[in-house]
Amino acid sequence: MLELRAGATPQEIEKIRSAIGELGLRSRLVVGETKSTIQVIGDETGVDLHVLAGLPGVEKVTPVNAPYKLASRKLHPEYGLNGHSRAVSVGGVQIGNSDIVIMAGPCAVYNENQVVETAKAVKEAGAVILRGGAYKPRTSPHSFQGLGKEGLEMLLAAKQETGLPIVTEVLDTRDVESVAKYADMLQIGTRNGQNFELLKEVGRTRVPVLLKRQFDAKLEDWLAAADYVIAEGNYDVVLCERGMKTPFQSAENGRFNLDVQAIPAAKALSYLPVIADPSHATGRRMLVMPAGLAAVAAGAHGLIVDVRRESDGPVIEYGQDEKIRRTAYCDYEQAITPKELGSLVLKANAVHKATNVMTG
Ligand code: PEP
Ligand code: MN
């Protein structure tokens, strides 16, 4: 990291950055109110950054050898140490300030009616962003894999109907460009937390990224994944805690374990906003509310929740329509109803107000 002298000129900054380039490294300029810095991107081992110390405009050179730098709160003094996060705007909705942001919708998109009706219901319940998977990462290749492009069109129809921005998952580098045309936020799923090419590819877009924590990732691995995205120039990353794999899972205890303490811990280490997914963390409808409220009490900036209509069953009746025939609603067991979502939204706001641990 290079701290710049107050009043360093654009020409001086340009020279410093090209000198960093000549060392085989990339850089990011962070303009602060009182102090600006240049973050060095790349492998600093074997490079003596101190050779830059004499350049006009440089005040101080601090080599940093850490798995993540760009997402680090310590290296971004402009955000301070009091838990203030960088707000990320998703279709006009700010994530990371003092409002709890609720994203909700079906786990997967099956047909237009389903997603449009669910979107209307979650909006009515207080959600401000619509979730829904068109590309689904399934544990078994025999499970429903998503409708792909067609599903994106259906999400778009729901957005047009409700005005809700869309968060949807992208699984493959080859789909990033097309998904980015529809999505207001690109979701990277837990299983892709170390798919470095995918992280880089979403980093090349300018669409905000919802970065799920890998279910066995340490905080530093999660933040290093965020650095992959930011290093490509996309600074709009929101972290999402979605449960860890532990040896203690059971049908009663849920599919994963929501790592509640990771929320304040990640907020201390990084200035990026942090939300939680109590649906995928628990895999059980009855655990979604308590886990979601615990996350909010721990300082989450928002929640992402699977919701199904009352009328959606665990298995769609076999019908004439090929698309309907091949589906059983994925993650049915963890989806809450719009009514339950309404109650979660009210309680989440009350918990947030009562605990007031979020400092924006
Ligand atoms: C999802 O949100 O639909 C999903 C598959 O989540 P995760 O990657 O956390 O399992
Ligand atoms: Mn799901």
Tab-separated table of C-alpha atoms and ligand atoms in Angstrom:
chain	number	residue	atom	x	y	z
A	1	MET	CA	0.000	0.000	0.000
A	2	LEU	CA	1.232	3.479	-0.850
A	3	GLU	CA	-0.009	6.447	1.073
A	4	LEU	CA	-0.046	9.570	-1.045
A	5	ARG	CA	0.979	13.020	-0.007
A	6	ALA	CA	-1.925	15.432	0.383
A	7	GLY	CA	-2.077	17.392	-2.854
A	8	ALA	CA	-0.359	14.752	-4.999
A	9	THR	CA	-1.123	15.736	-8.600
A	10	PRO	CA	-2.866	13.490	-11.150
A	11	GLN	CA	0.382	13.421	-13.141
A	12	GLU	CA	2.348	12.257	-10.095
A	13	ILE	CA	-0.260	9.597	-9.369
A	14	GLU	CA	-0.133	8.416	-12.968
A	15	LYS	CA	3.665	8.108	-12.772
A	16	ILE	CA	3.458	6.148	-9.526
A	17	ARG	CA	0.912	3.782	-11.045
A	18	SER	CA	2.972	3.185	-14.157
A	19	ALA	CA	6.029	2.504	-11.966
A	20	ILE	CA	3.948	-0.120	-10.144
A	21	GLY	CA	3.019	-1.539	-13.554
A	22	GLU	CA	6.697	-1.785	-14.456
A	23	LEU	CA	7.196	-3.933	-11.361
A	24	GLY	CA	4.684	-6.381	-12.836
A	25	LEU	CA	1.909	-5.369	-10.454
A	26	ARG	CA	-1.451	-3.681	-10.840
A	27	SER	CA	-2.884	-0.931	-8.692
A	28	ARG	CA	-6.064	0.617	-7.448
A	29	LEU	CA	-6.345	4.265	-6.501
A	30	VAL	CA	-8.507	4.895	-3.449
A	31	VAL	CA	-9.379	8.550	-3.077
A	32	GLY	CA	-10.155	9.445	0.520
A	33	GLU	CA	-11.443	12.712	1.935
A	34	THR	CA	-8.229	13.502	3.724
A	35	LYS	CA	-5.869	10.838	2.479
A	36	SER	CA	-5.599	8.891	-0.754
A	37	THR	CA	-3.864	5.560	-1.139
A	38	ILE	CA	-2.790	3.269	-3.927
A	39	GLN	CA	-3.458	-0.397	-3.259
A	40	VAL	CA	-1.055	-2.761	-4.969
A	41	ILE	CA	-2.666	-5.795	-6.628
A	42	GLY	CA	-0.639	-8.907	-7.256
A	43	ASP	CA	2.163	-10.958	-5.756
A	44	GLU	CA	4.496	-8.620	-3.878
A	45	THR	CA	6.922	-11.326	-2.853
A	46	GLY	CA	10.335	-10.743	-4.348
A	47	VAL	CA	9.441	-7.142	-5.227
A	48	ASP	CA	10.867	-4.287	-3.217
A	49	LEU	CA	8.129	-1.702	-3.187
A	50	HIS	CA	10.389	0.674	-1.312
A	51	VAL	CA	11.956	1.620	-4.653
A	52	LEU	CA	8.777	3.696	-5.116
A	53	ALA	CA	9.355	5.677	-1.924
A	54	GLY	CA	11.322	8.409	-3.651
A	55	LEU	CA	8.700	9.189	-6.314
A	56	PRO	CA	7.033	12.597	-6.092
A	57	GLY	CA	3.640	12.289	-4.420
A	58	VAL	CA	4.477	9.224	-2.319
A	59	GLU	CA	4.360	9.733	1.417
A	60	LYS	CA	4.784	6.211	2.711
A	61	VAL	CA	5.223	2.703	1.316
A	62	THR	CA	3.884	-0.222	3.314
A	63	PRO	CA	4.323	-3.638	1.698
A	64	VAL	CA	1.349	-5.841	2.557
A	65	ASN	CA	1.476	-9.571	2.410
A	66	ALA	CA	-2.052	-10.669	3.095
A	67	PRO	CA	-4.468	-12.960	1.247
A	68	TYR	CA	-6.832	-10.042	0.802
A	69	LYS	CA	-6.182	-6.324	0.622
A	70	LEU	CA	-8.842	-4.721	-1.529
A	71	ALA	CA	-11.689	-5.808	0.732
A	72	SER	CA	-9.772	-5.008	3.897
A	73	ARG	CA	-11.107	-2.420	6.307
A	74	LYS	CA	-7.647	-1.891	7.763
A	75	LEU	CA	-6.285	-0.920	4.364
A	76	HIS	CA	-9.209	1.416	3.661
A	77	PRO	CA	-8.995	4.004	6.390
A	78	GLU	CA	-11.642	6.056	4.578
A	79	TYR	CA	-14.328	3.740	6.013
A	80	GLY	CA	-13.088	4.090	9.589
A	81	LEU	CA	-13.073	1.407	12.237
A	82	ASN	CA	-16.563	1.885	13.650
A	83	GLY	CA	-18.359	-0.642	11.500
A	84	HIS	CA	-19.427	1.795	8.798
A	85	SER	CA	-19.683	-0.093	5.509
A	86	ARG	CA	-19.531	0.902	1.871
A	87	ALA	CA	-23.092	1.094	0.594
A	88	VAL	CA	-23.700	-0.878	-2.589
A	89	SER	CA	-26.560	0.215	-4.821
A	90	VAL	CA	-28.624	-2.534	-6.450
A	91	GLY	CA	-31.123	-1.048	-8.877
A	92	GLY	CA	-31.476	1.926	-6.545
A	93	VAL	CA	-31.679	-0.120	-3.318
A	94	GLN	CA	-28.794	0.680	-0.978
A	95	ILE	CA	-27.230	-2.244	0.877
A	96	GLY	CA	-24.871	-1.421	3.716
A	97	ASN	CA	-26.473	1.613	5.260
A	98	SER	CA	-28.803	1.684	8.238
A	99	ASP	CA	-31.822	-0.032	6.610
A	100	ILE	CA	-32.287	-3.775	6.680
A	101	VAL	CA	-32.603	-4.942	3.064
A	102	ILE	CA	-34.771	-7.993	2.429
A	103	MET	CA	-34.264	-9.983	-0.768
A	104	ALA	CA	-36.824	-12.713	-1.314
A	105	GLY	CA	-38.327	-14.939	-3.945
A	106	PRO	CA	-38.403	-18.494	-5.160
A	107	CYS	CA	-35.334	-20.671	-4.959
A	108	ALA	CA	-35.727	-21.427	-8.657
A	109	VAL	CA	-37.756	-20.014	-11.504
A	110	TYR	CA	-40.157	-22.561	-13.018
A	111	ASN	CA	-42.661	-20.535	-14.983
A	112	GLU	CA	-43.692	-16.948	-15.480
A	113	ASN	CA	-46.834	-17.101	-13.421
A	114	GLN	CA	-44.968	-18.562	-10.460
A	115	VAL	CA	-42.229	-15.942	-10.439
A	116	VAL	CA	-44.480	-12.959	-11.166
A	117	GLU	CA	-46.987	-13.949	-8.475
A	118	THR	CA	-44.247	-14.702	-5.942
A	119	ALA	CA	-42.595	-11.372	-6.756
A	120	LYS	CA	-45.842	-9.497	-6.094
A	121	ALA	CA	-46.308	-11.351	-2.821
A	122	VAL	CA	-42.775	-10.746	-1.523
A	123	LYS	CA	-43.023	-7.072	-2.437
A	124	GLU	CA	-46.265	-6.821	-0.520
A	125	ALA	CA	-44.515	-8.491	2.442
A	126	GLY	CA	-41.746	-5.874	2.444
A	127	ALA	CA	-38.985	-7.335	0.261
A	128	VAL	CA	-37.149	-4.792	-1.887
A	129	ILE	CA	-35.111	-7.119	-4.131
A	130	LEU	CA	-36.377	-10.229	-5.947
A	131	ARG	CA	-34.303	-13.400	-5.806
A	132	GLY	CA	-34.724	-16.389	-8.100
A	133	GLY	CA	-32.456	-18.877	-9.797
A	134	ALA	CA	-32.500	-19.406	-13.554
A	135	TYR	CA	-29.231	-21.348	-13.398
A	136	LYS	CA	-29.230	-23.745	-10.468
A	137	PRO	CA	-26.227	-25.443	-8.864
A	138	ARG	CA	-27.692	-28.795	-7.850
A	139	THR	CA	-25.975	-31.471	-5.822
A	140	SER	CA	-27.366	-34.113	-8.172
A	141	PRO	CA	-27.294	-33.925	-11.975
A	142	HIS	CA	-30.717	-35.572	-11.881
A	143	SER	CA	-32.293	-32.593	-10.093
A	144	PHE	CA	-33.903	-29.660	-11.919
A	145	GLN	CA	-31.063	-27.543	-13.328
A	146	GLY	CA	-32.970	-24.328	-14.005
A	147	LEU	CA	-34.544	-22.821	-17.111
A	148	GLY	CA	-31.495	-20.780	-18.082
A	149	LYS	CA	-32.144	-17.894	-20.470
A	150	GLU	CA	-35.870	-18.536	-20.452
A	151	GLY	CA	-35.848	-18.201	-16.677
A	152	LEU	CA	-34.061	-14.861	-16.975
A	153	GLU	CA	-36.849	-13.621	-19.257
A	154	MET	CA	-39.370	-14.642	-16.610
A	155	LEU	CA	-37.438	-12.786	-13.917
A	156	LEU	CA	-37.445	-9.741	-16.165
A	157	ALA	CA	-41.218	-10.004	-16.534
A	158	ALA	CA	-41.498	-10.081	-12.723
A	159	LYS	CA	-39.233	-7.047	-12.460
A	160	GLN	CA	-41.322	-5.151	-14.983
A	161	GLU	CA	-44.490	-6.052	-13.115
A	162	THR	CA	-43.232	-5.145	-9.626
A	163	GLY	CA	-40.289	-2.794	-10.100
A	164	LEU	CA	-38.151	-5.023	-7.872
A	165	PRO	CA	-34.483	-5.327	-8.904
A	166	ILE	CA	-33.286	-8.882	-9.503
A	167	VAL	CA	-30.541	-10.935	-7.867
A	168	THR	CA	-29.832	-14.171	-9.698
A	169	GLU	CA	-27.035	-16.720	-9.734
A	170	VAL	CA	-24.462	-17.210	-12.464
A	171	LEU	CA	-22.603	-20.510	-12.540
A	172	ASP	CA	-20.402	-20.373	-15.576
A	173	THR	CA	-17.991	-17.833	-17.052
A	174	ARG	CA	-19.654	-18.370	-20.446
A	175	ASP	CA	-22.988	-17.079	-19.098
A	176	VAL	CA	-21.762	-14.010	-17.233
A	177	GLU	CA	-22.308	-11.605	-20.113
A	178	SER	CA	-25.861	-12.715	-20.809
A	179	VAL	CA	-26.905	-12.997	-17.142
A	180	ALA	CA	-25.434	-9.532	-16.509
A	181	LYS	CA	-27.867	-8.100	-19.075
A	182	TYR	CA	-30.807	-9.161	-16.914
A	183	ALA	CA	-29.473	-9.096	-13.366
A	184	ASP	CA	-29.250	-6.085	-11.100
A	185	MET	CA	-27.012	-8.234	-8.914
A	186	LEU	CA	-25.026	-11.354	-9.811
A	187	GLN	CA	-25.024	-14.094	-7.210
A	188	ILE	CA	-21.983	-16.299	-6.736
A	189	GLY	CA	-23.101	-19.445	-4.957
A	190	THR	CA	-21.364	-21.180	-2.103
A	191	ARG	CA	-19.990	-23.872	-4.393
A	192	ASN	CA	-18.282	-21.272	-6.570
A	193	GLY	CA	-16.558	-19.380	-3.780
A	194	GLN	CA	-13.244	-20.600	-5.157
A	195	ASN	CA	-14.097	-20.611	-8.841
A	196	PHE	CA	-11.482	-17.988	-9.526
A	197	GLU	CA	-12.194	-17.599	-13.236
A	198	LEU	CA	-15.862	-16.969	-12.482
A	199	LEU	CA	-14.956	-14.471	-9.765
A	200	LYS	CA	-12.725	-12.623	-12.220
A	201	GLU	CA	-15.383	-12.667	-14.916
A	202	VAL	CA	-18.062	-11.117	-12.680
A	203	GLY	CA	-15.362	-8.660	-11.603
A	204	ARG	CA	-15.119	-7.500	-15.211
A	205	THR	CA	-18.799	-6.535	-15.254
A	206	ARG	CA	-20.105	-3.482	-13.485
A	207	VAL	CA	-23.039	-5.349	-11.986
A	208	PRO	CA	-23.009	-5.664	-8.163
A	209	VAL	CA	-22.038	-9.100	-6.868
A	210	LEU	CA	-23.581	-11.071	-4.012
A	211	LEU	CA	-20.736	-13.270	-2.826
A	212	LYS	CA	-21.900	-16.251	-0.821
A	213	ARG	CA	-19.367	-17.639	1.629
A	214	GLN	CA	-18.187	-21.118	0.723
A	215	PHE	CA	-19.636	-23.482	3.282
A	216	ASP	CA	-16.170	-24.385	4.502
A	217	ALA	CA	-14.346	-21.106	3.907
A	218	LYS	CA	-12.378	-19.259	6.522
A	219	LEU	CA	-13.113	-15.544	6.684
A	220	GLU	CA	-9.825	-14.801	4.946
A	221	ASP	CA	-10.681	-17.138	2.051
A	222	TRP	CA	-14.056	-15.450	1.658
A	223	LEU	CA	-12.454	-12.009	1.614
A	224	ALA	CA	-9.778	-13.207	-0.812
A	225	ALA	CA	-12.628	-14.264	-3.123
A	226	ALA	CA	-13.993	-10.717	-2.820
A	227	ASP	CA	-10.543	-9.416	-3.760
A	228	TYR	CA	-10.685	-11.439	-6.998
A	229	VAL	CA	-13.831	-9.533	-7.976
A	230	ILE	CA	-12.601	-6.111	-6.846
A	231	ALA	CA	-9.205	-6.588	-8.523
A	232	GLU	CA	-10.996	-6.571	-11.886
A	233	GLY	CA	-12.522	-3.200	-11.109
A	234	ASN	CA	-15.917	-4.177	-9.738
A	235	TYR	CA	-16.062	-2.696	-6.251
A	236	ASP	CA	-19.729	-3.466	-5.639
A	237	VAL	CA	-19.443	-6.648	-3.619
A	238	VAL	CA	-21.872	-7.692	-0.874
A	239	LEU	CA	-20.876	-10.613	1.345
A	240	CYS	CA	-23.457	-13.255	2.270
A	241	GLU	CA	-23.083	-15.705	5.148
A	242	ARG	CA	-25.086	-18.827	4.237
A	243	GLY	CA	-24.133	-21.496	6.722
A	244	MET	CA	-21.188	-23.770	7.298
A	245	LYS	CA	-20.893	-27.480	6.837
A	246	THR	CA	-20.285	-29.086	10.217
A	247	PRO	CA	-20.193	-32.692	11.408
A	248	PHE	CA	-23.267	-31.995	13.521
A	249	GLN	CA	-25.931	-31.639	10.876
A	250	SER	CA	-29.135	-33.601	11.160
A	251	ALA	CA	-32.638	-33.391	9.807
A	252	GLU	CA	-33.637	-31.544	12.980
A	253	ASN	CA	-30.622	-29.253	13.184
A	254	GLY	CA	-30.673	-28.190	9.575
A	255	ARG	CA	-28.615	-28.659	6.459
A	256	PHE	CA	-25.821	-26.241	7.411
A	257	ASN	CA	-25.091	-24.062	10.434
A	258	LEU	CA	-25.499	-20.295	10.129
A	259	ASP	CA	-22.231	-18.828	11.376
A	260	VAL	CA	-23.778	-15.857	13.150
A	261	GLN	CA	-20.556	-14.633	14.683
A	262	ALA	CA	-18.978	-14.449	11.228
A	263	ILE	CA	-21.211	-11.445	10.513
A	264	PRO	CA	-19.668	-8.998	13.014
A	265	ALA	CA	-16.267	-10.615	12.422
A	266	ALA	CA	-16.478	-10.009	8.663
A	267	LYS	CA	-17.702	-6.454	9.263
A	268	ALA	CA	-14.660	-5.826	11.430
A	269	LEU	CA	-12.276	-7.192	8.803
A	270	SER	CA	-13.947	-5.664	5.773
A	271	TYR	CA	-15.867	-2.535	4.835
A	272	LEU	CA	-18.095	-4.556	2.490
A	273	PRO	CA	-21.750	-4.938	3.500
A	274	VAL	CA	-22.698	-8.327	4.955
A	275	ILE	CA	-26.055	-10.043	4.641
A	276	ALA	CA	-27.224	-13.546	5.616
A	277	ASP	CA	-29.177	-16.343	3.970
A	278	PRO	CA	-31.124	-18.146	6.713
A	279	SER	CA	-32.888	-20.342	4.113
A	280	HIS	CA	-29.879	-22.112	2.658
A	281	ALA	CA	-28.135	-22.041	6.041
A	282	THR	CA	-30.866	-24.021	7.746
A	283	GLY	CA	-32.704	-25.821	4.968
A	284	ARG	CA	-35.729	-25.891	7.294
A	285	ARG	CA	-38.704	-23.605	7.164
A	286	MET	CA	-39.129	-23.458	10.957
A	287	LEU	CA	-35.506	-22.361	11.447
A	288	VAL	CA	-35.554	-19.525	8.916
A	289	MET	CA	-37.151	-16.941	11.215
A	290	PRO	CA	-34.917	-17.504	14.288
A	291	ALA	CA	-31.750	-17.766	12.193
A	292	GLY	CA	-32.674	-14.651	10.205
A	293	LEU	CA	-33.396	-12.642	13.348
A	294	ALA	CA	-30.142	-13.812	14.938
A	295	ALA	CA	-28.269	-12.604	11.856
A	296	VAL	CA	-29.934	-9.192	12.081
A	297	ALA	CA	-29.161	-8.986	15.804
A	298	ALA	CA	-25.539	-9.754	14.915
A	299	GLY	CA	-25.433	-6.788	12.550
A	300	ALA	CA	-26.371	-8.162	9.129
A	301	HIS	CA	-27.297	-5.428	6.652
A	302	GLY	CA	-29.991	-7.623	5.171
A	303	LEU	CA	-31.359	-11.096	4.507
A	304	ILE	CA	-31.977	-13.203	1.416
A	305	VAL	CA	-34.850	-15.631	1.834
A	306	ASP	CA	-36.502	-18.405	-0.196
A	307	VAL	CA	-40.254	-17.835	-0.465
A	308	ARG	CA	-42.954	-19.915	-2.140
A	309	ARG	CA	-46.612	-19.182	-2.636
A	310	GLU	CA	-49.073	-20.962	-0.319
A	311	SER	CA	-50.303	-22.908	-3.303
A	312	ASP	CA	-46.883	-24.247	-4.349
A	313	GLY	CA	-46.576	-27.862	-3.344
A	314	PRO	CA	-43.459	-29.957	-2.864
A	315	VAL	CA	-44.050	-31.558	-6.237
A	316	ILE	CA	-45.814	-29.935	-9.128
A	317	GLU	CA	-48.556	-32.127	-10.535
A	318	TYR	CA	-47.596	-33.940	-13.686
A	319	GLY	CA	-49.194	-31.953	-16.475
A	320	GLN	CA	-49.300	-31.351	-20.166
A	321	ASP	CA	-46.585	-28.764	-20.039
A	322	GLU	CA	-43.148	-30.354	-20.327
A	323	LYS	CA	-41.585	-27.685	-18.152
A	324	ILE	CA	-44.014	-28.209	-15.357
A	325	ARG	CA	-43.841	-31.951	-15.664
A	326	ARG	CA	-40.156	-32.187	-14.918
A	327	THR	CA	-40.186	-30.086	-11.777
A	328	ALA	CA	-40.446	-30.633	-8.097
A	329	TYR	CA	-39.990	-27.289	-6.379
A	330	CYS	CA	-36.400	-27.129	-5.309
A	331	ASP	CA	-35.722	-26.350	-1.677
A	332	TYR	CA	-39.423	-26.608	-0.882
A	333	GLU	CA	-38.610	-27.611	2.711
A	334	GLN	CA	-36.890	-24.337	3.459
A	335	ALA	CA	-39.206	-21.903	1.702
A	336	ILE	CA	-41.411	-19.724	3.869
A	337	THR	CA	-44.738	-18.300	2.761
A	338	PRO	CA	-45.318	-14.626	1.950
A	339	LYS	CA	-47.233	-14.294	5.220
A	340	GLU	CA	-44.274	-15.637	7.166
A	341	LEU	CA	-42.000	-13.298	5.227
A	342	GLY	CA	-44.170	-10.347	6.263
A	343	SER	CA	-43.742	-11.334	9.866
A	344	LEU	CA	-39.977	-11.828	9.403
A	345	VAL	CA	-39.661	-8.341	7.890
A	346	LEU	CA	-41.480	-6.730	10.824
A	347	LYS	CA	-39.511	-8.649	13.417
A	348	ALA	CA	-36.198	-8.092	11.648
A	349	ASN	CA	-36.796	-4.351	11.699
A	350	ALA	CA	-37.777	-4.481	15.375
A	351	VAL	CA	-34.675	-6.514	16.258
A	352	HIS	CA	-32.520	-4.135	14.285
A	353	LYS	CA	-33.988	-1.178	16.115
A	354	ALA	CA	-33.654	-2.856	19.493
A	355	THR	CA	-30.097	-4.121	19.073
A	356	ASN	CA	-28.892	-1.212	16.988
A	357	VAL	CA	-25.549	-2.913	16.438
A	358	MET	CA	-25.412	-1.742	12.843
A	359	THR	CA	-23.664	1.519	12.559
A	360	GLY	CA	-24.384	1.894	8.906
B	1	PEP	C1	-29.320	-20.172	-3.768
B	1	PEP	O1	-29.312	-19.088	-3.179
B	1	PEP	O2	-30.210	-20.498	-4.576
B	1	PEP	C2	-28.230	-21.129	-3.513
B	1	PEP	C3	-28.070	-22.225	-4.245
B	1	PEP	O3	-27.472	-20.791	-2.466
B	1	PEP	P1	-26.074	-21.391	-1.943
B	1	PEP	O4	-25.093	-21.188	-3.046
B	1	PEP	O5	-25.785	-20.587	-0.717
B	1	PEP	O6	-26.331	-22.839	-1.623
B	2	MN	MN	-32.288	-22.820	-2.961
